[in-house]
Short mmCIF file of C-alpha atoms in Angstrom, two decimals:
data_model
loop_
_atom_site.label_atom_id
_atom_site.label_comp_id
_atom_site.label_asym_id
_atom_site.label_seq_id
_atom_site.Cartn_x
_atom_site.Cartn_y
_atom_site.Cartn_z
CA UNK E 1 -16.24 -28.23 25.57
CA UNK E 2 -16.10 -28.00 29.35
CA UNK E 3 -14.59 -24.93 31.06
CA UNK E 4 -13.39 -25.37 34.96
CA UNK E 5 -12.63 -22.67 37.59
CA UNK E 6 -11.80 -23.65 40.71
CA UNK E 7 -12.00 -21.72 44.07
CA UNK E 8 -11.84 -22.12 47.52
CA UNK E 9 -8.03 -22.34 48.25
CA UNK E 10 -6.08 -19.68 50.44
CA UNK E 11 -4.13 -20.26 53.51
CA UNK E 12 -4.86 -22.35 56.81
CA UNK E 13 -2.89 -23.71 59.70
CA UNK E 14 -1.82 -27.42 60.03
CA UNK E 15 -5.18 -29.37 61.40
CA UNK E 16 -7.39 -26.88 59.68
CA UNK E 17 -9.99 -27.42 57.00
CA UNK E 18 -10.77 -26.19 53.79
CA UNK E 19 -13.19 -26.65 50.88
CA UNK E 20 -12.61 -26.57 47.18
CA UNK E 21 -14.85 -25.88 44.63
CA UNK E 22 -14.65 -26.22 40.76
CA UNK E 23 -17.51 -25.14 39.15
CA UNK E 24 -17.65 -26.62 35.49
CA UNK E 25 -19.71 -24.93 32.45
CA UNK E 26 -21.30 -26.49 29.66
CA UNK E 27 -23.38 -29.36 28.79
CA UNK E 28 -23.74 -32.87 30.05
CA UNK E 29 -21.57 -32.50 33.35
CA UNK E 30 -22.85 -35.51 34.98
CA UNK E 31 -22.06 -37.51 32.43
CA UNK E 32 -18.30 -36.97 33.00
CA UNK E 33 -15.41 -37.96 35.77
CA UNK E 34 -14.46 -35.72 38.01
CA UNK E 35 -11.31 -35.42 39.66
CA UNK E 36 -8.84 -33.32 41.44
CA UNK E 37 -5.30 -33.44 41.42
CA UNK E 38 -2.11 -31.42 42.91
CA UNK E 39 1.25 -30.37 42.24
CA UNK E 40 3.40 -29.28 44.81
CA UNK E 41 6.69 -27.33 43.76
CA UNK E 42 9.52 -29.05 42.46
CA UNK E 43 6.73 -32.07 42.13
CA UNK E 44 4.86 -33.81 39.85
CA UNK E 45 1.25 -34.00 39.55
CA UNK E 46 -0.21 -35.84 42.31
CA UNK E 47 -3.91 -37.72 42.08
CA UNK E 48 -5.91 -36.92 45.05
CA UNK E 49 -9.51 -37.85 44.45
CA UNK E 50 -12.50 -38.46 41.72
CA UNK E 51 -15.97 -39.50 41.51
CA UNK E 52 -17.92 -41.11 38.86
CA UNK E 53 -20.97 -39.01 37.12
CA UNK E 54 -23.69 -39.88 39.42
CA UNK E 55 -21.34 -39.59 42.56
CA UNK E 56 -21.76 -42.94 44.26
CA UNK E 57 -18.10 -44.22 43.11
CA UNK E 58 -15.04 -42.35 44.46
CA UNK E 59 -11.75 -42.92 44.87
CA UNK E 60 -8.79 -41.54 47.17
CA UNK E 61 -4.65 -41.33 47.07
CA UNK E 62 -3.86 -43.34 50.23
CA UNK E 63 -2.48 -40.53 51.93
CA UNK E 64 -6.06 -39.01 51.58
CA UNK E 65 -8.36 -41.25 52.53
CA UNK E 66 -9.99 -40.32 55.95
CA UNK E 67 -9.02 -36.73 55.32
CA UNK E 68 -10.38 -35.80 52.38
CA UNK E 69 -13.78 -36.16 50.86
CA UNK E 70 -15.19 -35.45 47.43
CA UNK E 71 -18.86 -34.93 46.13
CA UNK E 72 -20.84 -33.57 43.77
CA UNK E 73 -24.09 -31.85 42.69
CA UNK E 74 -25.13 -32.04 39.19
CA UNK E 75 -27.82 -29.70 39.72
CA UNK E 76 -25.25 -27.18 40.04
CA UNK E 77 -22.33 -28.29 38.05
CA UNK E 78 -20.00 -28.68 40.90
CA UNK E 79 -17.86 -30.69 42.10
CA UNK E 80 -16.05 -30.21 45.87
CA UNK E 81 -12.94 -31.33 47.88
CA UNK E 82 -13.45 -30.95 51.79
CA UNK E 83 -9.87 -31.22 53.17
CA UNK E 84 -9.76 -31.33 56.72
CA UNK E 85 -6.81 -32.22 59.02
CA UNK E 86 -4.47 -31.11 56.55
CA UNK E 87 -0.50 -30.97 57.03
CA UNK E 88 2.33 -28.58 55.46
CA UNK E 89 2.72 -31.29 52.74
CA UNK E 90 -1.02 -30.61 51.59
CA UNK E 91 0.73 -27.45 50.51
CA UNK E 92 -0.21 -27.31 46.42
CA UNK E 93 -2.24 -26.23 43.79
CA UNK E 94 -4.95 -27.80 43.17
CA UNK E 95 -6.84 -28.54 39.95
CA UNK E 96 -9.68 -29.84 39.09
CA UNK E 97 -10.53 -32.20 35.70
CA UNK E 98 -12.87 -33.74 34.00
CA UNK E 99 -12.80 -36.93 31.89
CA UNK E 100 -15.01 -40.03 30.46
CA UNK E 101 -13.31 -42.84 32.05
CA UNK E 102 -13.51 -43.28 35.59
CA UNK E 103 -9.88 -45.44 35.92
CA UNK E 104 -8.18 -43.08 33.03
CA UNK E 105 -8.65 -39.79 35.48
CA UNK E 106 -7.61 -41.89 38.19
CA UNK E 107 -4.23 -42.50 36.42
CA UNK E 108 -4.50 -39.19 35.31
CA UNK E 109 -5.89 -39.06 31.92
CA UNK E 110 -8.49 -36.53 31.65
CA UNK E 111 -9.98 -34.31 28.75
CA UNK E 112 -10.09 -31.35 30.82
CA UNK E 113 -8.60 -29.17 33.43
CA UNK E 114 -9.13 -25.72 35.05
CA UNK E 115 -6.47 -22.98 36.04
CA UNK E 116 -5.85 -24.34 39.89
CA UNK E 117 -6.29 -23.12 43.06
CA UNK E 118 -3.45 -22.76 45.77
CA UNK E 119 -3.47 -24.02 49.05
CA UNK E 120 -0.98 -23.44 51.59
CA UNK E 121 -0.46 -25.08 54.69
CA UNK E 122 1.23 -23.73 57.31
CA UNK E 123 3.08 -25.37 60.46
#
């Protein structure tokens, strides 16, 4: 069983950064997939990023790449999201998730998921 709680979110102007954290407990975390997704309001859930276990594999939405980076450190059982340049439709919560296959999280198939964090982008 893996437990996630995310943090970092909270309001920022358009062009601003942010970071997210989701800190993960129980065993074995770099053996899974991490990823974050969104959902705006009135939207579905939207992938934005994951990395594989060891971090040196990561994928990115399209609308994403160049803005937003994620990474991980085992030692500590985190996983982040550094947002920066973000725009009024980065406005969502955000929620981080864990899974076994790196291309199933990707397509949003994951065995786990924390609570969410907002973020809020304003113009």
């Amino acid at each position: 069983q893996v437990q996630l709680v995310e943090s970092g979110g909270g309001l920022v102007q358009a062009g601003g950064s942010l970071r997210l954290s989701c800190a993960a407990s129980g065993r074995h975390f770099s053996s899974y997939v991490m990823g974050w997704f969104r959902q705006a309001p009135g939207k579905g859930r939207e992938f934005v990023a994951a990395i594989n276990g060891k971090g040196d594999s990561t994928d990115y939405a399209d609308s994403m790449k160049g803005r937003f980076t994620i990474s991980r450190d085992n030692a500590k059982n985190t996983v982040y999201l550094q947002m920066n340049s973000l725009k009024p439709e980065d406005t969502a919560v955000y929620y981080c998730n864990a899974g076994s296959d790196f291309w199933a999280v990707v397509a949003g198939s994951y065995d786990y998921w924390g609570q969410g964090t907002q973020v809020t982008v304003s113009s």
